[in-house]
CSV table of C-alpha atoms and ligand atoms in Angstrom, one decimal:
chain,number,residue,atom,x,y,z
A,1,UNK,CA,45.0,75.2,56.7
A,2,UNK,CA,41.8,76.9,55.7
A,3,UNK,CA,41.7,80.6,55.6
A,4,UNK,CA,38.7,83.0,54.8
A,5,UNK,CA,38.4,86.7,55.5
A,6,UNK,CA,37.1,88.7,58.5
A,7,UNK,CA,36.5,92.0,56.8
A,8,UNK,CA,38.5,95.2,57.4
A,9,UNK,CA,40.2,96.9,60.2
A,10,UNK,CA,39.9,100.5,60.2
A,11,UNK,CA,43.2,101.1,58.9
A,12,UNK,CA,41.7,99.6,55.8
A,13,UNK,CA,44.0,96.4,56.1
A,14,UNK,CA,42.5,93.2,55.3
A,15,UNK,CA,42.1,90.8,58.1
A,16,UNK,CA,41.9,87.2,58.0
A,17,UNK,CA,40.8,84.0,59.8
A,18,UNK,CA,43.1,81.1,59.9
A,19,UNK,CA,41.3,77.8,60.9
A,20,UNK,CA,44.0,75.3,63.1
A,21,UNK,CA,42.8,71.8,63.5
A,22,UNK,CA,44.7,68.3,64.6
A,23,UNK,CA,44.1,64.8,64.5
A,24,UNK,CA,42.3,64.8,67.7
A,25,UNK,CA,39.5,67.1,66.6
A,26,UNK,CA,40.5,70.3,68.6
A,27,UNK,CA,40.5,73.5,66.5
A,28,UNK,CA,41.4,77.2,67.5
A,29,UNK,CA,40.7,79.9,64.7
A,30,UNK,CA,42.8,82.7,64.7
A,31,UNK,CA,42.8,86.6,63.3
A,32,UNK,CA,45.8,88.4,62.2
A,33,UNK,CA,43.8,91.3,64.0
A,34,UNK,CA,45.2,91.8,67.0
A,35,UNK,CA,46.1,88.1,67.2
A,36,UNK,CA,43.1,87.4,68.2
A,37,UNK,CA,42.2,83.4,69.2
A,38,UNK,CA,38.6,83.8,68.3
A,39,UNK,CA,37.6,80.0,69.1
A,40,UNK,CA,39.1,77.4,70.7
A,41,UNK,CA,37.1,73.6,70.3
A,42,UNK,CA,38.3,71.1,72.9
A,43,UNK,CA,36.8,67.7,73.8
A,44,UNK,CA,35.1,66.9,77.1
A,45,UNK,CA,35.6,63.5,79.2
A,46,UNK,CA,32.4,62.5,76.9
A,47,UNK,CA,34.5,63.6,73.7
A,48,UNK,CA,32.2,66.3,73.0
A,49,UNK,CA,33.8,69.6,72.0
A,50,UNK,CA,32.6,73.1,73.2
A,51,UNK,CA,34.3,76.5,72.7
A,52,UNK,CA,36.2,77.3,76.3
A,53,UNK,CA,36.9,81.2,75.2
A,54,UNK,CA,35.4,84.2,75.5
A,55,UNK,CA,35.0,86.7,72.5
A,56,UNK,CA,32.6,88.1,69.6
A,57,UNK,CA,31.8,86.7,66.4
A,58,UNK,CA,32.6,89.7,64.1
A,59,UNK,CA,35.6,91.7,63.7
A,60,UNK,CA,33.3,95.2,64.2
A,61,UNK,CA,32.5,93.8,67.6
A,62,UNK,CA,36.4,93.7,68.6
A,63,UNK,CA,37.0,96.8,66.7
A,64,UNK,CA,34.1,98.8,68.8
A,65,UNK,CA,34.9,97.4,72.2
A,66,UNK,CA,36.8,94.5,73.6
A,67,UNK,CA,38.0,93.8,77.1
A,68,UNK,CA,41.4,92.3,75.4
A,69,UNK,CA,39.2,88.9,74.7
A,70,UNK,CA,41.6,86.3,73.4
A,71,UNK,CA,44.4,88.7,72.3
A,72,UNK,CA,48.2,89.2,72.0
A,73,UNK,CA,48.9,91.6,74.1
A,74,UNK,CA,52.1,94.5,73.9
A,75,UNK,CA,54.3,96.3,73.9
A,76,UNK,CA,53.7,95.7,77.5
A,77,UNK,CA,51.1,93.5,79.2
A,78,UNK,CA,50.1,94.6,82.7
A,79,UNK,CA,50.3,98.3,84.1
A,80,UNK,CA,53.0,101.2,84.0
A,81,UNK,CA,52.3,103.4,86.6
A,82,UNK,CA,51.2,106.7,85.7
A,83,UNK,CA,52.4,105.7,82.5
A,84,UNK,CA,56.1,106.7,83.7
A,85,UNK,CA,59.7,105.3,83.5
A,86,UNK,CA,62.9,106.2,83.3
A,87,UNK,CA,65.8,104.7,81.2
A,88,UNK,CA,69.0,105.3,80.6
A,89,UNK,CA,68.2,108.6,82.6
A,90,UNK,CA,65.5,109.8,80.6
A,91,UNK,CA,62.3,109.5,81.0
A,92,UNK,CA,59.1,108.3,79.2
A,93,UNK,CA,55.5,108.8,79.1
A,94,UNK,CA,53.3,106.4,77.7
A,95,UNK,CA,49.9,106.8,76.7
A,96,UNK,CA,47.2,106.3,79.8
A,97,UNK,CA,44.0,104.2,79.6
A,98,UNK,CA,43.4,103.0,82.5
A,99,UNK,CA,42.7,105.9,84.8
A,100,UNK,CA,45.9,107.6,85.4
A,101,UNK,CA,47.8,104.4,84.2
A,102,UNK,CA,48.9,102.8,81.0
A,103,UNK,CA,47.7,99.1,80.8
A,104,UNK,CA,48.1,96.7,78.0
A,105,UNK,CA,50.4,98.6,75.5
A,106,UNK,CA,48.1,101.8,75.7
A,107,UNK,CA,45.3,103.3,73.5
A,108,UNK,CA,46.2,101.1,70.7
A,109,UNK,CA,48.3,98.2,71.8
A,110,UNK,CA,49.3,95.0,69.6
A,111,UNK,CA,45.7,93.7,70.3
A,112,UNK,CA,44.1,96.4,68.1
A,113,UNK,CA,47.2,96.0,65.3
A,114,UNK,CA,47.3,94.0,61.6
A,115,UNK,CA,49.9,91.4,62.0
A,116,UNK,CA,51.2,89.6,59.0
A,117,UNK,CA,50.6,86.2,59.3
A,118,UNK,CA,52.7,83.2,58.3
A,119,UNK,CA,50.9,79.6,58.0
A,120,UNK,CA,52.8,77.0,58.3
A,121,UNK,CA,52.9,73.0,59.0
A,122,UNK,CA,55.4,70.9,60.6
A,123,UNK,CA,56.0,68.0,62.4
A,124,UNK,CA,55.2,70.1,65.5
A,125,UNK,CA,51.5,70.6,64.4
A,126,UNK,CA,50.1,73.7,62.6
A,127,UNK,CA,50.4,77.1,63.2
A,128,UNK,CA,50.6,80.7,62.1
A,129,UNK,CA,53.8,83.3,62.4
A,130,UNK,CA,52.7,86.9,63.0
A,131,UNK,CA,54.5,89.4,63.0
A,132,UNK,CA,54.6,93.4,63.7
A,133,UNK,CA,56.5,96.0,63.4
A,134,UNK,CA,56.1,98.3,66.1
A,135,UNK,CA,57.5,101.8,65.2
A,136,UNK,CA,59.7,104.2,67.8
A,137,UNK,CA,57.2,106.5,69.7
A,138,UNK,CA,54.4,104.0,69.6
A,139,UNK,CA,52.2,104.7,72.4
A,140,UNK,CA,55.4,106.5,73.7
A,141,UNK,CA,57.6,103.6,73.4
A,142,UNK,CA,61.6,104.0,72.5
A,143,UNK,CA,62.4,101.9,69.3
A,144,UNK,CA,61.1,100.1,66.7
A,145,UNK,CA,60.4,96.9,68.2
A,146,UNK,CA,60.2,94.0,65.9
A,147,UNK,CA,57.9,91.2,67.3
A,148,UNK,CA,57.3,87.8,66.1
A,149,UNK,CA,54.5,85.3,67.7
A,150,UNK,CA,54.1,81.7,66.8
A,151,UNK,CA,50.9,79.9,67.4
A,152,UNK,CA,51.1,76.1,66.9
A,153,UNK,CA,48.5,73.9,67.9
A,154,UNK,CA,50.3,70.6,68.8
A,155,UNK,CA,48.7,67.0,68.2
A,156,UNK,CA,49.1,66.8,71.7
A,157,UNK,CA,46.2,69.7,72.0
A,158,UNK,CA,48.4,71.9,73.2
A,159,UNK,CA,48.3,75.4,72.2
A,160,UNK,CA,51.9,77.1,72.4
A,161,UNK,CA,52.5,80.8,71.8
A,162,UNK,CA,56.3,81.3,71.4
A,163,UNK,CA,57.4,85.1,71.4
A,164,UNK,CA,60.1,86.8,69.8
A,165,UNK,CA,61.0,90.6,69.4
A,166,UNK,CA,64.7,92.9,68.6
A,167,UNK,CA,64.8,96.6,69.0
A,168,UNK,CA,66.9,99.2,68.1
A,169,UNK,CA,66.7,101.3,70.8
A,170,UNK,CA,66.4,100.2,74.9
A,171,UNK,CA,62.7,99.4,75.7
A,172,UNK,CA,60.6,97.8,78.3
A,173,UNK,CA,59.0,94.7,76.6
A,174,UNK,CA,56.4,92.0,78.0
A,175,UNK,CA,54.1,90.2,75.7
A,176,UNK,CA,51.8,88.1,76.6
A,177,UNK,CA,48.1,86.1,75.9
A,178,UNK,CA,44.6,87.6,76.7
A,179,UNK,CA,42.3,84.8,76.2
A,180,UNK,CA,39.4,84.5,79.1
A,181,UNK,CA,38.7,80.8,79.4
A,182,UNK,CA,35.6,78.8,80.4
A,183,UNK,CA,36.0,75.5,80.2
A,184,UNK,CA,32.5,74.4,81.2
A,185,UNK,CA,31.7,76.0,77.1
A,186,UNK,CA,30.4,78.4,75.2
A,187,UNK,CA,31.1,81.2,78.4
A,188,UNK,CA,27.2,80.1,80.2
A,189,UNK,CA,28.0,80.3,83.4
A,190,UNK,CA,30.2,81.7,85.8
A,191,UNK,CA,33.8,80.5,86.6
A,192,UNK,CA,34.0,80.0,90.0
A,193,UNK,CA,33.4,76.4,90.1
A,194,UNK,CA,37.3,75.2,88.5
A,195,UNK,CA,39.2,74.2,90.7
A,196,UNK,CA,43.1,75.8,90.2
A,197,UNK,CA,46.1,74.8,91.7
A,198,UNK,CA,48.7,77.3,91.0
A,199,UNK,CA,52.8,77.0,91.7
A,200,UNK,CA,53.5,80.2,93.4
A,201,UNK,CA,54.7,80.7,97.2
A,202,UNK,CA,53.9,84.4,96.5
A,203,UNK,CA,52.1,86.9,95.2
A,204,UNK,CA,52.3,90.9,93.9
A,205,UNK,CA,49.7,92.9,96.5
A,206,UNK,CA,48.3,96.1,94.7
A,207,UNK,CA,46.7,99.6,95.6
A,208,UNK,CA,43.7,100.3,95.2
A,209,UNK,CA,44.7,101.5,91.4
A,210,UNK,CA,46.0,97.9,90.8
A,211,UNK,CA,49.5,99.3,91.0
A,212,UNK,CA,52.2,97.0,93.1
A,213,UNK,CA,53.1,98.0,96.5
A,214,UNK,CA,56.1,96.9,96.2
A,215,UNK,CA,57.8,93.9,98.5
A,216,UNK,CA,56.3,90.7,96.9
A,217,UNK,CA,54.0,88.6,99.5
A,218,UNK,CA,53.7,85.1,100.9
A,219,UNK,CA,50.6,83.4,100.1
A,220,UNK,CA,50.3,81.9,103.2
A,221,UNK,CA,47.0,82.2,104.8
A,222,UNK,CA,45.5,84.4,102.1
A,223,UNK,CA,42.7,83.9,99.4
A,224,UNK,CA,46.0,83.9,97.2
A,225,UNK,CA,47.1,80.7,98.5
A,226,UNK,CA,46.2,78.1,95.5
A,227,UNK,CA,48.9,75.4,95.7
A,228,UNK,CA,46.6,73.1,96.6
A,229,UNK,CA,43.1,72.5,94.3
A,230,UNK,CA,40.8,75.1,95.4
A,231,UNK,CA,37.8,76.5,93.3
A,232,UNK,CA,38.2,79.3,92.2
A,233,UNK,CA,35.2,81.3,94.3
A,234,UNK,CA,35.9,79.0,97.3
A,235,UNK,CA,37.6,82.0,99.0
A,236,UNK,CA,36.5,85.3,96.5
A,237,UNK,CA,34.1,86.6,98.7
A,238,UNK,CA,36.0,86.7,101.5
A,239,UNK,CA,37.2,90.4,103.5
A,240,UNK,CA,40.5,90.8,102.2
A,241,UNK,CA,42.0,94.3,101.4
A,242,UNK,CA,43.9,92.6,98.3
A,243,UNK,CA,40.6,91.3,97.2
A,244,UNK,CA,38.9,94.5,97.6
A,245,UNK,CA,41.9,96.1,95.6
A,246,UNK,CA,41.6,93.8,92.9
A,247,UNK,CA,37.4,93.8,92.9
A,248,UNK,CA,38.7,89.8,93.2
A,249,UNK,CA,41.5,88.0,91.5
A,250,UNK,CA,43.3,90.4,89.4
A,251,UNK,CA,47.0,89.5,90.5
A,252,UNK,CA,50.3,88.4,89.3
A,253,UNK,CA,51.6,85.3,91.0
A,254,UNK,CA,55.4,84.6,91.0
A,255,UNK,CA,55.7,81.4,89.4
A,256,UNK,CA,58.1,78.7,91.5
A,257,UNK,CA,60.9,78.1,89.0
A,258,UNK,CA,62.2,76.1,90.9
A,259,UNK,CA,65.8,78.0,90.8
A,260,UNK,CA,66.1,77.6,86.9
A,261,UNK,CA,64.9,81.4,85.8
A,262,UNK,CA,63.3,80.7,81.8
A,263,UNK,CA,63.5,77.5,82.3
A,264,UNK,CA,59.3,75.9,81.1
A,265,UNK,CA,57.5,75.2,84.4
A,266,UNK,CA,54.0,74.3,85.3
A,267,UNK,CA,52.1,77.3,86.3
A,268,UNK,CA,48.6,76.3,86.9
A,269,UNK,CA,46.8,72.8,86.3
A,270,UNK,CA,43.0,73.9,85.7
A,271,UNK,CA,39.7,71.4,86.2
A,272,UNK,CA,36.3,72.1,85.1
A,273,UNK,CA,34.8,69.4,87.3
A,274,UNK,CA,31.1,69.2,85.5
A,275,UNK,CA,32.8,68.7,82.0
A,276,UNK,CA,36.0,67.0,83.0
A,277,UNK,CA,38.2,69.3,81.0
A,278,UNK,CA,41.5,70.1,82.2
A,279,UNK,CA,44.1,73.1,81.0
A,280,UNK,CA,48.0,73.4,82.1
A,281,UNK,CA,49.6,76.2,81.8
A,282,UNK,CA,53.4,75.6,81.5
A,283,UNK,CA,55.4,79.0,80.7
A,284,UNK,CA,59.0,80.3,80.6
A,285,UNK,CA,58.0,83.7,82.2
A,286,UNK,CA,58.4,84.5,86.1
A,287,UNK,CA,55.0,85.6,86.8
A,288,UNK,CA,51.0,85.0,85.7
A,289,UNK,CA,48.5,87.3,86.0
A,290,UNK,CA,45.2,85.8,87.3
A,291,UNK,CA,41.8,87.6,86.4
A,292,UNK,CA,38.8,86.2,87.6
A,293,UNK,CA,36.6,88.7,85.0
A,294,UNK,CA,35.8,91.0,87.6
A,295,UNK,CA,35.1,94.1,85.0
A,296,UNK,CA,32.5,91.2,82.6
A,297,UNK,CA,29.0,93.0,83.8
A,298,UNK,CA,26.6,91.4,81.2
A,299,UNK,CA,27.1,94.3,78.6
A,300,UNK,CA,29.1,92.6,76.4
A,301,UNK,CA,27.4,90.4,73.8
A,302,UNK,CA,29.1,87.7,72.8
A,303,UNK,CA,29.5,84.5,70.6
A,304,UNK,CA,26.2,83.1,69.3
A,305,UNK,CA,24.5,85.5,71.7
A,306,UNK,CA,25.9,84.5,75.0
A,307,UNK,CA,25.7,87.5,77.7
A,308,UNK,CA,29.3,87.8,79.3
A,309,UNK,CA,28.5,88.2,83.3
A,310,UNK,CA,29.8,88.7,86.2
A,311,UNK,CA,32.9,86.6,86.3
A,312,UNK,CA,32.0,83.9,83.2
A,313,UNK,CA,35.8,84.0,82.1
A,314,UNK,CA,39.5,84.3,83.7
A,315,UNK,CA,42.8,85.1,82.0
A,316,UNK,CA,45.8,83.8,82.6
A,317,UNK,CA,48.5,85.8,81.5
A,318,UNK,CA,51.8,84.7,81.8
A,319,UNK,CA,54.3,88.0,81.8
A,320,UNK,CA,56.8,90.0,84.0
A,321,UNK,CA,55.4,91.6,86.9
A,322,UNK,CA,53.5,94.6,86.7
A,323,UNK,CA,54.9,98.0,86.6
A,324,UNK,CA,58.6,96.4,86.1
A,325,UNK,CA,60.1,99.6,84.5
A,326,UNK,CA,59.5,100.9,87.7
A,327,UNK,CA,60.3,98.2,90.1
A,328,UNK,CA,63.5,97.7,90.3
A,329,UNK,CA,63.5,95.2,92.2
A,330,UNK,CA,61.4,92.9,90.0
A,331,UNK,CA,62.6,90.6,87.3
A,332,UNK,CA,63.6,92.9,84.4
A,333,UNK,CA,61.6,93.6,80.8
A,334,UNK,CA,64.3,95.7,79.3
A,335,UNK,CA,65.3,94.8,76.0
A,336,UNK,CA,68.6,96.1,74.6
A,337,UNK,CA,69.7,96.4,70.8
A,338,UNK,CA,71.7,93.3,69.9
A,339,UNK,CA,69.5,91.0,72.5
A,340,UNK,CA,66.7,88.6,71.9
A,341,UNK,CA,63.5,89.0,73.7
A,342,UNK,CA,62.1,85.3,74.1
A,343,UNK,CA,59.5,83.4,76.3
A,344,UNK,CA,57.2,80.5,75.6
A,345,UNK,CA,54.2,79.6,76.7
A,346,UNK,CA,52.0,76.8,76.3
A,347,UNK,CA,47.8,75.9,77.4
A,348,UNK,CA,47.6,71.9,77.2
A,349,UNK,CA,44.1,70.9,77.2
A,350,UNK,CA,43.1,67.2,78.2
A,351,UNK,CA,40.5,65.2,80.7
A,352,UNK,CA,40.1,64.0,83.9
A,353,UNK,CA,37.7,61.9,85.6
A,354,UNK,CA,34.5,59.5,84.3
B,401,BGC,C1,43.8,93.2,83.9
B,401,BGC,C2,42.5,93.7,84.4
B,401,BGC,C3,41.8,94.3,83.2
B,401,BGC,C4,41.6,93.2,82.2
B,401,BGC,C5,40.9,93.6,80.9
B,401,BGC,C6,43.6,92.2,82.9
B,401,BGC,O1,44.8,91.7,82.4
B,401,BGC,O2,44.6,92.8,85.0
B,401,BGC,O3,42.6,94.7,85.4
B,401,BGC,O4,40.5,94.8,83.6
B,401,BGC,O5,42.9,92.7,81.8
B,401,BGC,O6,41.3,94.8,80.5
């Protein structure tokens, strides 16, 4: 695996980039920095390979301002109201950075962290182990939370992030992947021509401050209603007080697990219909957050000069629901000493069509 440096993060840590390639041709590179997937080169139904994320091509860029492009996000992906929660009958208050809320782990969440990295080859493909060490009071955070992420790129160009983290004191935990994708490459044009089919029967509606509402809804008859193919601006601009809320799609679905709870399911089959590329998203976790770049305004500069508009990526971030520590009656992200957090996720990327 090659490796060659991508300066120094302000801490004065040296950062790294870690170049993952299989037989097939795909590569991702990778920084320790925040875990960052910098690039990711899959092939087309021509078998010609673009770059389907979004991000920057220097480290200072990522450093100075980043919308969470391509990164590992923690100790808590997704929103905390008010930055609040109780446990064990105490409460907590996280740091706030997203209006009144916290989002994403806080000020300086795992995406803006060194993590050591671990290189490694096996008869699964290639990959990295990173790990951090996050200590108690982090962001506001009870216990040291010890997290380890493996990135593998398979020879079956899939891309699977398993994640891993023990504590030593109770603590809300939910780690998950930021990378925008645009499989049409090289983020030049907006996303709402792939067509998604996602398996969820329902969805988590939001206030106007993207916190839940609370009682999970059907999808039935809503703009949220992908389990059948449907582009993904077919229905965006439509007048819908959920897509209002969200300024678009910026929702957790609750994945069909069909019963088995951690069990890998298929989440959401993706097509670029121009380019013929295809991504599945299979996942252990309940629920996937799906962000149609609603907040990208052509400020950001990105890769090779590409301008990042309106909608020219969408995430999909497989986690708990939003706001769990206060919901009780979503799926729960507390983590106990002597427990295992785990939950893996994988992006397969192939083609369709001629
Ligand atoms: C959130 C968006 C947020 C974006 C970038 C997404 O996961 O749901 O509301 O703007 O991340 O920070």
């Amino acid at each position: 695996m090659e490796r060659s440096s991508f300066g120094t993060a302000p801490g004065g840590q040296p950062v790294d980039v870690y170049t993952l390639t299989n037989r097939q041709g795909m590569e991702a590179r990778v920084t320790n920095y925040g875990g960052i997937i910098l690039s990711l080169r899959v092939p087309d139904r021509d078998g010609r390979f673009d770059d389907v994320v979004l991000g920057y091509d220097a480290l200072a860029d990522y450093v100075a301002e980043s919308p969470y492009f391509g990164a590992l996000v923690g100790r808590y992906g997704n929103r905390i109201a008010r930055g609040r929660f109780t446990l064990d009958g105490r409460q907590y208050t996280l740091a706030t950075n997203n209006g009144v809320n916290h989002l994403h782990g806080g000020l300086k969440g795992f995406d803006k962290v060194v993590w050591t990295a671990a290189p490694f080859e096996n008869d699964q493909g290639m990959g990295l182990v990173l790990t951090y060490v996050s200590p108690d009071g982090e962001e506001g955070y009870p216990g040291t939370l010890t997290a380890r992420v493996t990135y593998t790129l398979t020879a079956d160009n899939a891309l699977v992030f398993d994640y891993h983290a023990t504590t030593d004191r109770p603590t809300p935990v939910n780690l998950t992947q930021h990378s925008y994708f645009n499989l049409a490459g090289d983020g030049q044009r907006d996303i709402l021509g792939h067509v998604v089919t996602f398996n969820a029967d329902r969805f988590v509606p939001i206030d106007a401050t993207s916190i839940p509402l609370g009682p999970l809804r059907d999808v039935t008859g809503t703009p949220f209603d992908f389990r059948r193919p449907t582009a993904i601006g077919a229905r965006i601009q439509q007048d819908d007080e959920q897509l209002r809320n969200g300024l678009g799609y910026d929702h957790s679905l609750v994945l069909d697990k069909g019963g088995q709870p951690g069990a890998l399911t298929l989440a959401a089959h993706v097509l670029e219909p121009t380019t013929g590329r295809v991504m599945e998203v299979h996942t252990t976790e309940p629920g996937m957050q799906f962000y149609s770049g609603n907040f990208l305004d052509g400020t950001l500069k990105g890769k090779r000069g590409a301008v990042y508009h309106h909608r020219f990526g969408f995430a999909l971030e497989t986690q708990h629901l939003p706001d769990s520590p206060n919901q009780p009656a979503f799926p729960s992200t507390l983590l106990r000493p002597g427990e295992e957090y785990r939950s893996r996720t994988l992006y397969r990327f192939s083609v369709s069509g001629a």
